[in-house]
Amino acid sequence: MRSQFLPFSTPTIDDDEINEVVDSLRSGWITTGPKVKRFEDAFRAYVGAPFAVPLSSATAGLHLTLLALNIAPGDEIITTPMTFASTLSIPVLCGAKPVLVDIEPGTLNIDVAKVREKITPRTRAIIPVHFAGQSCDMDPLLELAREFNLTVIEDAAHAAGTEYKGKKIGSLNTISIFSFHPNKNLTTGEGGMVCTGDEALAEEVSLLKFHGMSREAWKRFAASGSPNYDIMLPGFKYNMMDIQAAIGIHQLPKLDGFIDRRTEIAEQYNREFADVAELALPAYAPYPQRHAWHLYTPLVRIERLAIDRDGFMAELKKLNIGSGLHYKAIHHHAWYREHLPQPAGSLPNADYASDRILSLPLFPRMTDDDARDVVEAVKDVIARNRK
Ligand SMILES: *Cc1c(COP(=O)(O)O)cnc(C)c1O
């Protein structure tokens, strides 16, 4: 057994990031400024998006996007039940009704073939989530959106560096919202980015993110700025700081290397677990794509074991192996059980995954030995708890 606890994720921070943050602190300019602009330009170029708006989080990005689209009470938004809180909570807080479509059993991405039957005259938008860093099947989804005049908002929180048919997520001329939370493939501490080909939308999100002030208002205390500003509309306080961008500037050039290392570990897991009947391994989508391997999420076949998934995670912890839960399906959470009840059996793949899924340790600094410890612990827990 390992002597030291292995967390399920930890950010990769080097001296580059640390020195850049210190530079910001010493410079006298801590909040939104030139480093945010540098990070915005670099990220926009990396994903190939015409416009990008840096923000304090992806949740903020979802909020401002829905406001910019005038999503209002009565509107319906189609999305997946296998996602984080904000994919649903922001539509709900805007008064919209989330409409859940089941996932595919292998990739755990939204089942695009089942979207059409959920479209009504009230449907305004679709929010696909590129689960674990693997792209949803965007071509048929975009075609459907065109047919019904719907907006596609990609929840790209897992998908920095993900590609679909040779194109980076962020470059598909939709709206893509990235997260830079510490667990994500690229971090700024906290942070997010809205990428889009729609200039008017980018401008609106940009206004809303900082008190509704015109775009250059952050400069008003700098020599090059004017202390005067105008409020164009009532806005929020969702700007990214230079301290955050300082981290991102040095994370971005390393992102492809991070993904390469994540892929090696994921493939090591795939090989080692290939003959373990008690696990259902994550599947690759059948179309060309680059998986960013944000998460490695096997399903534990609890019907073959004497313990449930939570018990399985507790056993791993006793062996000093951390794990994560991404996700308990959204409609199994208390508020949604009460306010968005789903007919029994209507989301069978999400229900199945929800009770069985766990996230094994996966981060760039993991060694092959760390991964071997995880494999050993997982096999040990299975061996001791077989029915
Ligand atoms: C992390 C995450 C978010 C929220 O990102 P924040 O930057 O923490 O607001 C939204 N959706 C998904 C799928 C996520 O994993």
Coordinates of C-alpha atoms and ligand atoms in Angstrom, one line a residue:
M1 CA 0.0 0.0 0.0
R2 CA 1.1 3.6 -0.7
S3 CA 2.6 5.5 2.3
Q4 CA 1.4 8.8 0.9
F5 CA -2.1 9.9 -0.1
L6 CA -2.5 10.3 -3.9
P7 CA -5.1 13.0 -4.6
F8 CA -7.4 12.6 -7.6
S9 CA -6.1 15.8 -9.1
T10 CA -3.6 18.6 -8.4
P11 CA -2.6 21.5 -10.5
T12 CA 0.9 21.7 -12.2
I13 CA 2.4 25.0 -11.1
D14 CA 6.1 25.8 -11.8
D15 CA 8.4 28.7 -11.0
D16 CA 7.2 30.4 -14.3
E17 CA 3.7 30.8 -12.9
I18 CA 4.9 31.7 -9.4
N19 CA 7.4 34.4 -10.7
E20 CA 4.8 35.9 -13.0
V21 CA 2.3 36.2 -10.1
V22 CA 5.0 37.8 -7.9
D23 CA 5.8 40.2 -10.8
S24 CA 2.1 41.3 -10.9
L25 CA 2.1 41.7 -7.1
R26 CA 5.3 43.8 -7.2
S27 CA 4.2 45.8 -10.3
G28 CA 1.4 47.7 -8.6
W29 CA -1.2 46.3 -11.1
I30 CA -3.0 43.3 -9.6
T31 CA -6.4 43.3 -11.2
T32 CA -7.6 43.3 -14.8
G33 CA -4.8 44.7 -17.0
P34 CA -2.2 43.9 -19.6
K35 CA -1.7 40.3 -18.5
V36 CA -5.4 39.5 -18.9
K37 CA -5.2 41.0 -22.4
R38 CA -2.1 38.8 -23.1
F39 CA -3.8 35.7 -21.9
E40 CA -7.0 36.5 -23.8
D41 CA -5.0 36.9 -27.0
A42 CA -3.0 33.8 -26.5
F43 CA -6.0 31.6 -25.6
R44 CA -8.0 33.0 -28.5
A45 CA -5.2 32.1 -30.9
Y46 CA -4.7 28.7 -29.3
V47 CA -8.4 27.6 -29.7
G48 CA -8.9 29.5 -33.0
A49 CA -11.8 31.6 -31.8
P50 CA -12.5 35.0 -33.4
F51 CA -13.4 36.6 -30.0
A52 CA -12.7 35.7 -26.4
V53 CA -13.8 37.3 -23.1
P54 CA -11.8 36.4 -20.0
L55 CA -13.9 36.1 -16.8
S56 CA -13.8 35.1 -13.2
S57 CA -15.2 31.6 -13.9
A58 CA -17.0 29.5 -16.4
T59 CA -20.2 29.9 -14.3
A60 CA -19.9 33.6 -14.8
G61 CA -19.5 32.9 -18.6
L62 CA -22.7 30.8 -18.6
H63 CA -24.6 33.5 -16.7
L64 CA -23.5 36.4 -19.0
T65 CA -24.0 34.3 -22.1
L66 CA -27.6 33.5 -21.2
L67 CA -28.3 37.2 -20.3
A68 CA -26.7 38.4 -23.6
L69 CA -29.0 35.9 -25.4
N70 CA -32.0 37.3 -23.5
I71 CA -32.9 33.8 -22.1
A72 CA -36.0 34.5 -20.1
P73 CA -38.8 32.7 -18.1
G74 CA -40.6 30.2 -20.3
D75 CA -37.6 29.4 -22.5
E76 CA -36.3 25.8 -22.6
I77 CA -32.7 24.8 -22.7
I78 CA -31.7 21.3 -23.7
T79 CA -28.7 19.8 -21.8
T80 CA -27.2 16.7 -20.3
P81 CA -27.8 15.3 -16.8
M82 CA -24.1 14.2 -16.5
T83 CA -22.7 17.6 -15.6
F84 CA -21.6 20.1 -12.9
A85 CA -24.1 22.2 -11.0
S86 CA -23.7 25.4 -13.0
T87 CA -24.8 23.9 -16.4
L88 CA -28.3 23.7 -14.9
S89 CA -28.3 26.3 -12.1
I90 CA -27.6 29.2 -14.4
P91 CA -30.5 28.5 -16.8
V92 CA -32.7 27.9 -13.7
L93 CA -31.6 31.2 -12.2
C94 CA -32.4 32.9 -15.5
G95 CA -35.9 31.5 -15.3
A96 CA -35.5 29.0 -18.1
K97 CA -36.5 25.3 -17.9
P98 CA -33.6 22.8 -18.4
V99 CA -34.7 19.8 -20.5
L100 CA -32.6 16.7 -20.0
V101 CA -31.5 14.4 -22.8
D102 CA -30.0 11.0 -21.9
I103 CA -26.3 10.3 -22.4
E104 CA -24.5 7.7 -24.6
P105 CA -23.5 4.7 -22.5
G106 CA -19.8 4.7 -23.5
T107 CA -18.6 8.3 -23.9
L108 CA -21.2 9.6 -21.4
N109 CA -21.7 12.6 -23.7
I110 CA -25.2 13.8 -24.6
D111 CA -26.9 11.4 -27.1
V112 CA -27.3 13.7 -30.0
A113 CA -29.8 11.3 -31.7
K114 CA -32.2 11.9 -28.8
V115 CA -32.1 15.7 -28.9
R116 CA -34.6 16.2 -31.7
E117 CA -37.5 14.6 -29.8
K118 CA -37.0 17.1 -26.9
I119 CA -37.2 20.3 -29.1
T120 CA -40.4 22.3 -28.7
P121 CA -41.4 25.8 -29.9
R122 CA -40.0 27.1 -26.6
T123 CA -36.5 25.7 -27.0
R124 CA -33.9 28.4 -27.3
A125 CA -30.5 26.7 -26.8
I126 CA -28.6 23.5 -26.4
I127 CA -25.8 23.2 -23.9
P128 CA -23.6 20.1 -24.8
V129 CA -20.9 19.2 -22.3
H130 CA -17.7 17.7 -23.7
F131 CA -17.6 15.1 -20.9
A132 CA -14.1 14.4 -19.5
G133 CA -12.5 16.2 -22.4
Q134 CA -14.0 14.2 -25.3
S135 CA -16.0 16.1 -27.9
C136 CA -19.7 15.6 -28.3
D137 CA -20.7 14.8 -31.9
M138 CA -21.0 18.4 -33.0
D139 CA -21.8 18.1 -36.7
P140 CA -25.3 16.5 -36.3
L141 CA -25.9 18.8 -33.3
L142 CA -25.0 21.9 -35.2
E143 CA -27.2 20.8 -38.1
L144 CA -30.2 20.3 -35.7
A145 CA -29.5 23.7 -34.2
R146 CA -29.6 25.3 -37.7
E147 CA -32.8 23.5 -38.6
F148 CA -34.6 24.8 -35.5
N149 CA -32.7 28.1 -35.2
L150 CA -31.3 27.2 -31.8
T151 CA -28.1 28.6 -30.2
V152 CA -25.4 26.1 -29.2
I153 CA -23.5 26.9 -26.1
E154 CA -20.7 24.5 -25.5
D155 CA -19.9 23.8 -21.9
A156 CA -16.2 23.4 -22.6
A157 CA -15.1 23.3 -19.0
H158 CA -13.4 20.0 -19.6
A159 CA -12.3 20.8 -23.2
A160 CA -9.3 23.1 -23.3
G161 CA -7.3 21.4 -26.1
T162 CA -10.1 19.1 -27.2
E163 CA -10.5 18.7 -30.9
Y164 CA -13.5 17.6 -33.0
K165 CA -12.7 16.3 -36.5
G166 CA -9.4 18.3 -36.5
K167 CA -10.9 21.5 -35.2
K168 CA -10.3 22.8 -31.7
I169 CA -13.3 23.3 -29.4
G170 CA -13.7 27.0 -29.4
S171 CA -13.3 27.4 -33.1
L172 CA -16.7 25.9 -34.2
N173 CA -18.4 29.3 -34.5
T174 CA -20.7 28.6 -31.6
I175 CA -20.3 29.9 -28.0
S176 CA -17.8 27.9 -26.0
I177 CA -17.2 28.4 -22.3
F178 CA -14.0 27.2 -20.7
S179 CA -13.1 26.9 -17.0
F180 CA -9.7 27.4 -15.4
H181 CA -10.6 26.0 -12.0
P182 CA -7.6 24.3 -10.3
N183 CA -8.9 20.8 -11.3
K184 CA -9.2 21.6 -15.0
N185 CA -6.6 20.9 -17.6
L186 CA -5.4 24.5 -17.5
T187 CA -5.8 26.7 -14.4
T188 CA -5.7 30.3 -13.5
G189 CA -6.6 29.6 -9.9
E190 CA -10.2 30.5 -10.7
G191 CA -11.2 31.8 -14.1
G192 CA -13.1 31.2 -17.3
M193 CA -13.3 32.3 -20.9
V194 CA -16.2 32.8 -23.4
C195 CA -15.1 32.1 -26.9
T196 CA -17.3 32.9 -29.9
G197 CA -17.5 33.9 -33.5
D198 CA -20.3 36.4 -32.7
E199 CA -18.8 39.8 -32.2
A200 CA -22.0 41.4 -30.9
L201 CA -22.3 38.6 -28.3
A202 CA -18.7 39.0 -27.2
E203 CA -19.2 42.8 -26.9
E204 CA -22.3 42.3 -24.8
V205 CA -20.6 39.7 -22.5
S206 CA -17.7 42.1 -22.2
L207 CA -19.9 45.0 -21.1
L208 CA -21.9 42.8 -18.6
K209 CA -18.7 41.4 -17.0
F210 CA -17.6 44.8 -15.6
H211 CA -20.4 47.0 -14.4
G212 CA -21.6 47.7 -17.9
M213 CA -18.7 50.0 -18.5
S214 CA -17.2 50.4 -21.9
R215 CA -14.4 48.0 -22.9
E216 CA -11.4 50.0 -22.0
A217 CA -12.7 51.2 -18.6
W218 CA -10.1 49.0 -16.7
K219 CA -7.4 51.4 -17.9
R220 CA -8.9 54.4 -16.1
F221 CA -6.2 54.5 -13.4
A222 CA -3.3 53.9 -15.9
A223 CA -1.3 56.6 -17.6
S224 CA -2.8 55.5 -21.0
G225 CA -6.4 55.6 -19.8
S226 CA -9.0 58.2 -19.0
P227 CA -10.5 58.4 -15.5
N228 CA -13.8 59.0 -17.1
Y229 CA -16.1 56.1 -18.0
D230 CA -19.7 55.6 -19.1
I231 CA -22.1 53.0 -17.9
M232 CA -23.8 51.5 -20.9
L233 CA -26.1 49.1 -18.9
P234 CA -26.3 47.6 -15.4
G235 CA -23.6 44.9 -15.2
F236 CA -21.8 42.5 -13.0
K237 CA -18.3 42.1 -11.4
Y238 CA -17.0 39.0 -13.2
N239 CA -13.7 40.3 -14.5
M240 CA -10.5 38.2 -14.5
M241 CA -7.5 39.6 -12.6
D242 CA -3.9 40.0 -13.8
I243 CA -2.9 37.7 -10.9
Q244 CA -5.0 35.0 -12.5
A245 CA -3.9 35.7 -16.0
A246 CA -0.3 35.6 -14.8
I247 CA -0.8 31.9 -14.1
G248 CA -2.7 31.2 -17.3
I249 CA 0.0 32.8 -19.5
H250 CA 2.4 30.1 -18.4
Q251 CA -0.1 27.3 -18.3
L252 CA -1.2 27.7 -21.9
P253 CA 2.2 26.8 -23.6
K254 CA 2.3 23.6 -21.5
L255 CA -1.3 22.5 -22.2
D256 CA -0.5 20.2 -25.0
G257 CA 2.2 18.5 -23.0
F258 CA -0.2 18.2 -20.1
I259 CA -2.7 16.5 -22.3
D260 CA -0.1 14.2 -23.8
R261 CA 0.8 13.0 -20.3
R262 CA -2.8 12.7 -19.3
T263 CA -3.4 10.5 -22.4
E264 CA -0.4 8.3 -21.5
I265 CA -1.9 7.6 -18.0
A266 CA -5.4 7.1 -19.3
E267 CA -4.1 4.6 -21.8
Q268 CA -2.1 2.8 -19.1
Y269 CA -5.3 2.5 -17.1
N270 CA -7.2 1.3 -20.2
R271 CA -4.5 -1.4 -20.7
E272 CA -4.3 -2.5 -17.1
F273 CA -8.1 -2.6 -16.6
A274 CA -9.0 -4.2 -20.0
D275 CA -9.7 -7.6 -18.6
V276 CA -11.4 -6.4 -15.3
A277 CA -15.0 -7.5 -15.7
E278 CA -16.1 -5.4 -12.7
L279 CA -15.3 -2.1 -14.6
A280 CA -16.8 -0.5 -17.6
L281 CA -14.1 1.6 -19.1
P282 CA -14.6 5.0 -20.8
A283 CA -15.1 4.6 -24.6
Y284 CA -13.6 6.6 -27.4
A285 CA -16.1 8.2 -29.7
P286 CA -16.2 6.7 -33.2
Y287 CA -15.4 10.0 -35.0
P288 CA -12.0 11.7 -35.3
Q289 CA -11.3 13.7 -32.2
R290 CA -8.6 14.6 -29.7
H291 CA -9.6 13.6 -26.2
A292 CA -8.1 16.1 -23.6
W293 CA -8.5 13.4 -20.8
H294 CA -9.6 15.9 -18.2
L295 CA -11.1 12.9 -16.2
Y296 CA -10.7 9.2 -16.2
T297 CA -14.1 7.9 -15.3
P298 CA -14.7 4.1 -15.3
L299 CA -18.1 2.7 -14.1
V300 CA -17.9 0.2 -11.2
R301 CA -20.3 -2.7 -12.0
I302 CA -21.7 -2.7 -8.5
E303 CA -24.1 -5.6 -9.4
R304 CA -21.0 -7.8 -9.3
L305 CA -19.8 -6.4 -5.9
A306 CA -20.8 -6.5 -2.3
I307 CA -20.2 -2.7 -2.0
D308 CA -21.7 0.3 -3.7
R309 CA -19.8 3.0 -5.5
D310 CA -19.4 5.2 -2.3
G311 CA -18.2 2.1 -0.5
F312 CA -15.7 1.5 -3.3
M313 CA -14.4 5.1 -3.0
A314 CA -14.1 4.7 0.8
E315 CA -12.1 1.5 0.3
L316 CA -9.7 3.3 -2.2
K317 CA -9.2 6.0 0.4
K318 CA -8.2 3.5 3.0
L319 CA -5.4 2.5 0.5
N320 CA -4.4 6.1 0.2
I321 CA -5.9 6.6 -3.3
G322 CA -8.1 9.6 -3.8
S323 CA -11.0 9.6 -6.2
G324 CA -13.6 12.1 -7.4
L325 CA -17.3 12.0 -8.3
H326 CA -18.1 13.5 -11.7
Y327 CA -21.0 13.2 -11.5
K328 CA -24.0 12.1 -9.6
A329 CA -26.5 12.8 -12.3
I330 CA -28.1 16.3 -11.8
H331 CA -31.7 14.9 -11.6
H332 CA -30.6 12.8 -8.6
H333 CA -29.8 16.0 -6.5
A334 CA -32.2 17.2 -3.9
W335 CA -33.4 20.5 -5.6
Y336 CA -33.8 18.9 -9.0
R337 CA -35.6 15.8 -7.6
E338 CA -38.2 18.3 -6.2
H339 CA -38.3 20.9 -9.0
L340 CA -37.4 19.0 -12.2
P341 CA -38.6 15.5 -11.6
Q342 CA -37.9 13.1 -14.4
P343 CA -40.2 10.2 -15.2
A344 CA -38.7 7.0 -13.8
G345 CA -36.6 5.2 -16.5
S346 CA -36.5 8.2 -18.9
L347 CA -32.8 8.7 -18.5
P348 CA -31.6 5.1 -18.2
N349 CA -27.9 5.6 -19.2
A350 CA -27.5 8.6 -16.9
D351 CA -29.1 6.7 -14.0
Y352 CA -26.8 3.7 -14.6
A353 CA -23.7 5.8 -14.8
S354 CA -24.7 8.0 -11.8
D355 CA -24.6 5.1 -9.4
R356 CA -21.4 3.6 -10.7
I357 CA -19.1 6.4 -11.9
L358 CA -15.9 7.5 -10.2
S359 CA -12.9 9.6 -11.2
L360 CA -9.5 7.9 -10.7
P361 CA -6.4 10.1 -10.1
L362 CA -5.3 11.8 -13.4
F363 CA -2.9 14.7 -13.5
P364 CA 0.2 15.5 -15.5
R365 CA 2.7 15.1 -12.5
M366 CA 1.6 11.6 -11.8
T367 CA 4.3 9.0 -12.3
D368 CA 3.9 5.6 -13.9
D369 CA 4.4 4.2 -10.4
D370 CA 1.5 6.4 -9.1
A371 CA -0.7 5.0 -11.8
R372 CA 0.4 1.4 -11.0
D373 CA -0.5 2.1 -7.3
V374 CA -4.0 3.1 -8.5
V375 CA -4.4 0.0 -10.6
E376 CA -3.2 -2.2 -7.8
A377 CA -5.6 -0.6 -5.3
V378 CA -8.6 -0.8 -7.6
K379 CA -7.9 -4.5 -8.3
D380 CA -7.4 -5.1 -4.6
V381 CA -10.7 -3.5 -3.7
I382 CA -12.5 -5.6 -6.4
A383 CA -10.8 -8.8 -5.3
R384 CA -11.8 -8.4 -1.7
N385 CA -15.5 -7.4 -2.5
R386 CA -16.6 -9.7 -5.2
K387 CA -20.0 -11.1 -4.7
Ligands
LIG1 C1 -16.0 23.1 -13.6 C2 -17.2 23.1 -14.4 C3 -18.0 24.2 -14.6 C4 -17.9 25.5 -13.8 O1 -16.6 26.1 -14.0 P1 -16.2 27.2 -13.0 O2 -15.0 27.9 -13.6 O3 -15.8 26.6 -11.7 O4 -17.3 28.1 -12.8 C5 -19.1 24.1 -15.4 N1 -19.4 23.0 -16.1 C6 -18.6 21.9 -16.0 C7 -18.9 20.7 -16.8 C8 -17.5 21.9 -15.1 O5 -16.8 20.8 -15.0

